[in-house]
Amino acid sequence: GAGVSQSPRYKVAKRGQDVALRCDPISGHVSLFWYQQALGQGPEFLTYFQNEAQLDKSGLPSDRFFAERPEGSVSTLKIQRTQQEDSAVYLCASSSGTINNEQFFGPGTRLTVL
Amino acid sequence: AQKVTQAQTEISVVEKEDVTLDCVYETRDTTYYLFWYKQPPSGELVFLIRRNSFDEQNEISGRYSWNFQKSTSSFNFTITASQVVDSAVYFCALSEAPSGGYQKVTFGIGTKLQVIP
């Protein structure tokens, strides 16, 4: 497809489990963003990649969160030792440039930690 | 720090009514961008509009119109003759001039719009 895709769409994890969330951006898009959206809130920035370089990870809540984009296309957000407060929708967005470009969002992964 | 305030958390209107969604922003930059996104129940954020801080012209796109006023730091969104398909959560967002080579977007809390048939 032509849009941003994310998998899985839904993930249920037991507290303490590790999870990995995948994002397939639009082909050729340089920029990739991860956001966390808690229930009833707006998306909050987690991290930014420009090609394979992670230029900003200031929004990652703790060192349990780790993101990578090794080949400058697909990205994975990993959460280790999940906690209940990690329950949220994780959104991925990509854009063709680095500035002044529309961000195209994926459908998100809804993570529920029991 | 940049901030976006959407004071209306939920709005209900009857189909065909006009509705305005308010957005007030705070930024210290003179160069910035404002956005509106729509999030239908499916969850995917849909881009509606982007304006830069130097362009205060109001914009109309079909039933949608936007009123940007720097004097009051507002970027309000009006839907004319609302339809049931307009029911969604609408987010106003702000990004400041790029630093480090990219733009970080700050979203408001969102306004949930329900259009009743």
Coordinates of C-alpha atoms in Angstrom, one line a residue:
Chain A
G1 CA 0.0 0.0 0.0
A2 CA 1.0 3.6 -0.3
G3 CA 0.5 4.6 3.3
V4 CA 2.3 4.1 6.6
S5 CA 1.6 0.7 8.0
Q6 CA 2.0 -0.5 11.6
S7 CA 2.0 -3.9 13.1
P8 CA 0.5 -5.4 15.2
R9 CA -2.6 -3.2 15.3
Y10 CA -3.3 -4.5 18.8
K11 CA -1.0 -6.0 21.4
V12 CA -1.8 -7.2 24.9
A13 CA 1.2 -7.8 27.1
K14 CA 1.5 -9.0 30.7
R15 CA 3.4 -6.6 33.0
G16 CA 7.1 -7.3 32.7
Q17 CA 7.0 -8.6 29.1
D18 CA 9.0 -7.1 26.3
V19 CA 7.2 -5.9 23.2
A20 CA 8.3 -4.8 19.7
L21 CA 6.1 -2.5 17.5
R22 CA 6.8 -2.2 13.8
C23 CA 6.4 0.8 11.5
D24 CA 6.7 0.6 7.7
P25 CA 6.9 4.2 6.4
I26 CA 6.0 5.4 3.0
S27 CA 8.8 4.3 0.6
G28 CA 11.5 6.9 0.2
H29 CA 10.4 9.0 3.2
V30 CA 13.4 10.4 5.0
S31 CA 11.8 11.3 8.3
L32 CA 10.2 9.0 10.7
F33 CA 8.5 9.9 14.0
W34 CA 7.1 7.9 16.9
Y35 CA 4.4 9.3 19.1
Q36 CA 2.6 7.9 22.1
Q37 CA -1.1 8.7 22.5
A38 CA -2.7 8.0 25.9
L39 CA -6.4 7.7 26.1
G40 CA -8.2 11.0 25.7
Q41 CA -4.9 12.8 25.0
G42 CA -3.1 14.1 21.9
P43 CA -0.1 12.4 20.5
E44 CA 3.1 13.1 22.3
F45 CA 6.5 13.0 20.6
L46 CA 8.8 10.1 21.4
T47 CA 11.6 10.0 18.9
Y48 CA 12.7 11.1 15.5
F49 CA 14.8 9.4 12.8
Q50 CA 16.3 11.0 9.7
N51 CA 17.1 8.1 7.5
E52 CA 18.9 5.7 9.9
A53 CA 20.1 8.3 12.3
Q54 CA 18.1 8.8 15.5
L55 CA 18.4 12.6 15.9
D56 CA 16.1 13.1 18.8
K57 CA 15.0 10.7 21.5
S58 CA 14.1 13.3 24.1
G59 CA 10.5 12.1 24.3
L60 CA 11.2 8.5 25.3
P61 CA 9.7 8.1 28.8
S62 CA 12.4 5.9 30.2
D63 CA 15.4 3.7 29.3
R64 CA 13.0 0.8 28.9
F65 CA 12.0 2.4 25.5
F66 CA 14.3 1.9 22.6
A67 CA 13.8 2.6 18.9
E68 CA 15.8 1.7 15.8
R69 CA 15.7 2.2 12.0
P70 CA 18.8 0.3 10.9
E71 CA 18.4 0.6 7.2
G72 CA 16.6 3.9 7.0
S73 CA 13.2 2.4 6.2
V74 CA 11.4 0.1 8.6
S75 CA 11.5 1.2 12.3
T76 CA 10.9 -0.8 15.4
L77 CA 9.9 0.6 18.8
K78 CA 10.8 -1.8 21.6
I79 CA 9.5 -1.5 25.2
Q80 CA 11.2 -3.7 27.8
R81 CA 9.7 -4.8 31.0
T82 CA 6.3 -3.2 30.2
Q83 CA 4.4 -1.4 32.9
Q84 CA 0.7 -0.6 33.0
E85 CA 1.5 3.1 32.4
D86 CA 2.9 2.1 29.0
S87 CA -0.7 1.3 27.8
A88 CA -1.4 3.7 24.9
V89 CA -1.6 3.9 21.2
Y90 CA 1.8 4.2 19.5
L91 CA 1.7 6.1 16.3
C92 CA 4.3 6.2 13.6
A93 CA 4.5 9.0 11.1
S94 CA 6.7 9.6 8.1
S95 CA 7.4 12.6 5.9
S96 CA 9.3 13.1 2.6
G97 CA 11.6 15.8 3.9
T98 CA 13.0 17.1 7.1
I99 CA 11.3 20.5 7.4
N100 CA 8.0 22.0 6.4
N101 CA 6.6 18.7 5.3
E102 CA 3.3 17.0 6.0
Q103 CA 3.6 14.0 8.3
F104 CA 1.6 11.0 7.2
F105 CA 0.4 8.8 10.1
G106 CA -0.1 5.1 10.4
P107 CA -3.1 3.5 12.1
G108 CA -1.2 3.0 15.3
T109 CA -0.6 0.0 17.6
R110 CA -2.9 -0.1 20.7
L111 CA -0.8 -1.6 23.5
T112 CA -2.6 -2.8 26.6
V113 CA -0.4 -3.9 29.5
L114 CA -2.2 -6.1 32.1
Chain B
A1 CA 8.3 25.8 25.2
Q2 CA 5.5 25.5 22.8
K3 CA 1.9 24.8 23.9
V4 CA -1.4 24.2 22.2
T5 CA -4.7 24.6 24.1
Q6 CA -8.0 23.2 22.9
A7 CA -10.5 24.3 25.5
Q8 CA -13.4 22.4 24.1
T9 CA -13.0 18.7 25.0
E10 CA -16.3 17.6 23.5
I11 CA -18.9 19.2 21.2
S12 CA -22.2 17.9 19.9
V13 CA -24.1 19.5 17.1
V14 CA -27.1 18.5 15.0
E15 CA -26.4 17.7 11.4
K16 CA -26.2 20.7 9.1
E17 CA -25.3 23.1 11.9
D18 CA -22.0 25.0 11.7
V19 CA -19.4 24.4 14.4
T20 CA -16.2 26.1 15.3
L21 CA -13.3 24.3 17.0
D22 CA -11.1 26.6 19.0
C23 CA -7.3 26.5 19.2
V24 CA -5.0 28.8 21.1
Y25 CA -1.2 28.4 20.9
E26 CA 1.9 29.7 22.7
T27 CA 5.3 30.0 21.2
R28 CA 8.3 32.3 21.6
D29 CA 9.3 31.8 17.9
T30 CA 8.4 34.2 15.2
T31 CA 8.5 31.4 12.6
Y32 CA 6.2 28.5 13.3
Y33 CA 3.7 26.2 11.7
L34 CA 0.1 25.4 12.7
F35 CA -1.8 22.2 11.8
W36 CA -5.2 20.6 12.1
Y37 CA -5.6 16.9 12.0
K38 CA -8.7 14.7 12.1
Q39 CA -8.7 11.4 13.9
P40 CA -11.8 9.3 13.0
P41 CA -12.8 6.3 15.1
S42 CA -10.4 4.1 13.0
G43 CA -7.6 5.9 14.7
E44 CA -5.5 7.2 11.8
L45 CA -4.6 10.8 11.9
V46 CA -5.6 12.6 8.8
F47 CA -3.9 15.9 7.8
L48 CA -6.2 18.7 7.1
I49 CA -4.2 21.9 6.9
R50 CA -0.8 23.5 7.5
R51 CA -0.2 27.3 7.8
N52 CA 3.0 29.1 8.5
S53 CA 3.2 32.1 10.8
F54 CA 3.7 34.6 8.0
D55 CA 0.5 33.7 6.2
E56 CA -2.5 35.0 8.1
Q57 CA -4.9 34.7 5.2
N58 CA -7.9 32.7 6.1
E59 CA -8.4 29.5 4.1
I60 CA -11.5 27.7 2.8
S61 CA -11.6 24.2 1.5
G62 CA -15.1 23.0 0.8
R63 CA -17.1 23.0 4.0
Y64 CA -13.9 23.6 6.1
S65 CA -12.5 27.0 6.9
W66 CA -9.7 28.2 9.1
N67 CA -9.2 31.6 10.8
F68 CA -5.6 32.4 11.8
Q69 CA -5.2 35.4 14.0
K70 CA -1.7 36.1 15.3
S71 CA -2.9 38.9 17.5
T72 CA -4.9 36.5 19.7
S73 CA -2.6 33.4 19.0
S74 CA -5.6 31.5 17.7
F75 CA -6.1 29.1 14.8
N76 CA -9.8 28.2 14.8
F77 CA -11.4 25.7 12.5
T78 CA -15.0 25.9 11.3
I79 CA -17.1 23.2 9.7
T80 CA -20.1 24.5 7.8
A81 CA -23.2 22.4 7.4
S82 CA -21.8 19.6 9.5
Q83 CA -22.3 16.0 8.5
V84 CA -22.3 12.7 10.4
V85 CA -19.0 11.8 8.7
D86 CA -17.4 14.8 10.4
S87 CA -17.7 13.0 13.7
A88 CA -14.1 12.5 15.0
V89 CA -11.5 13.9 17.3
Y90 CA -9.8 17.0 15.9
F91 CA -6.3 18.0 16.9
C92 CA -4.6 21.4 16.6
A93 CA -0.9 21.2 16.5
L94 CA 2.2 23.5 16.4
S95 CA 5.7 23.2 15.3
E96 CA 8.4 25.8 15.7
A97 CA 11.2 26.6 13.4
P98 CA 13.3 23.5 12.8
S99 CA 16.1 22.9 15.1
G100 CA 18.5 20.1 14.5
G101 CA 17.2 19.8 11.0
Y102 CA 13.6 18.7 11.7
Q103 CA 10.3 20.0 13.1
K104 CA 8.9 18.6 16.3
V105 CA 5.1 18.8 16.4
T106 CA 3.2 19.5 19.7
F107 CA -0.4 18.5 19.7
G108 CA -3.3 19.8 21.7
I109 CA -5.5 17.5 23.7
G110 CA -8.1 17.3 20.9
T111 CA -11.8 18.2 20.6
K112 CA -14.2 15.3 20.1
L113 CA -16.9 16.3 17.7
Q114 CA -20.2 14.4 17.5
V115 CA -22.6 15.2 14.8
I116 CA -26.0 13.9 15.5
P117 CA -28.3 13.0 12.6

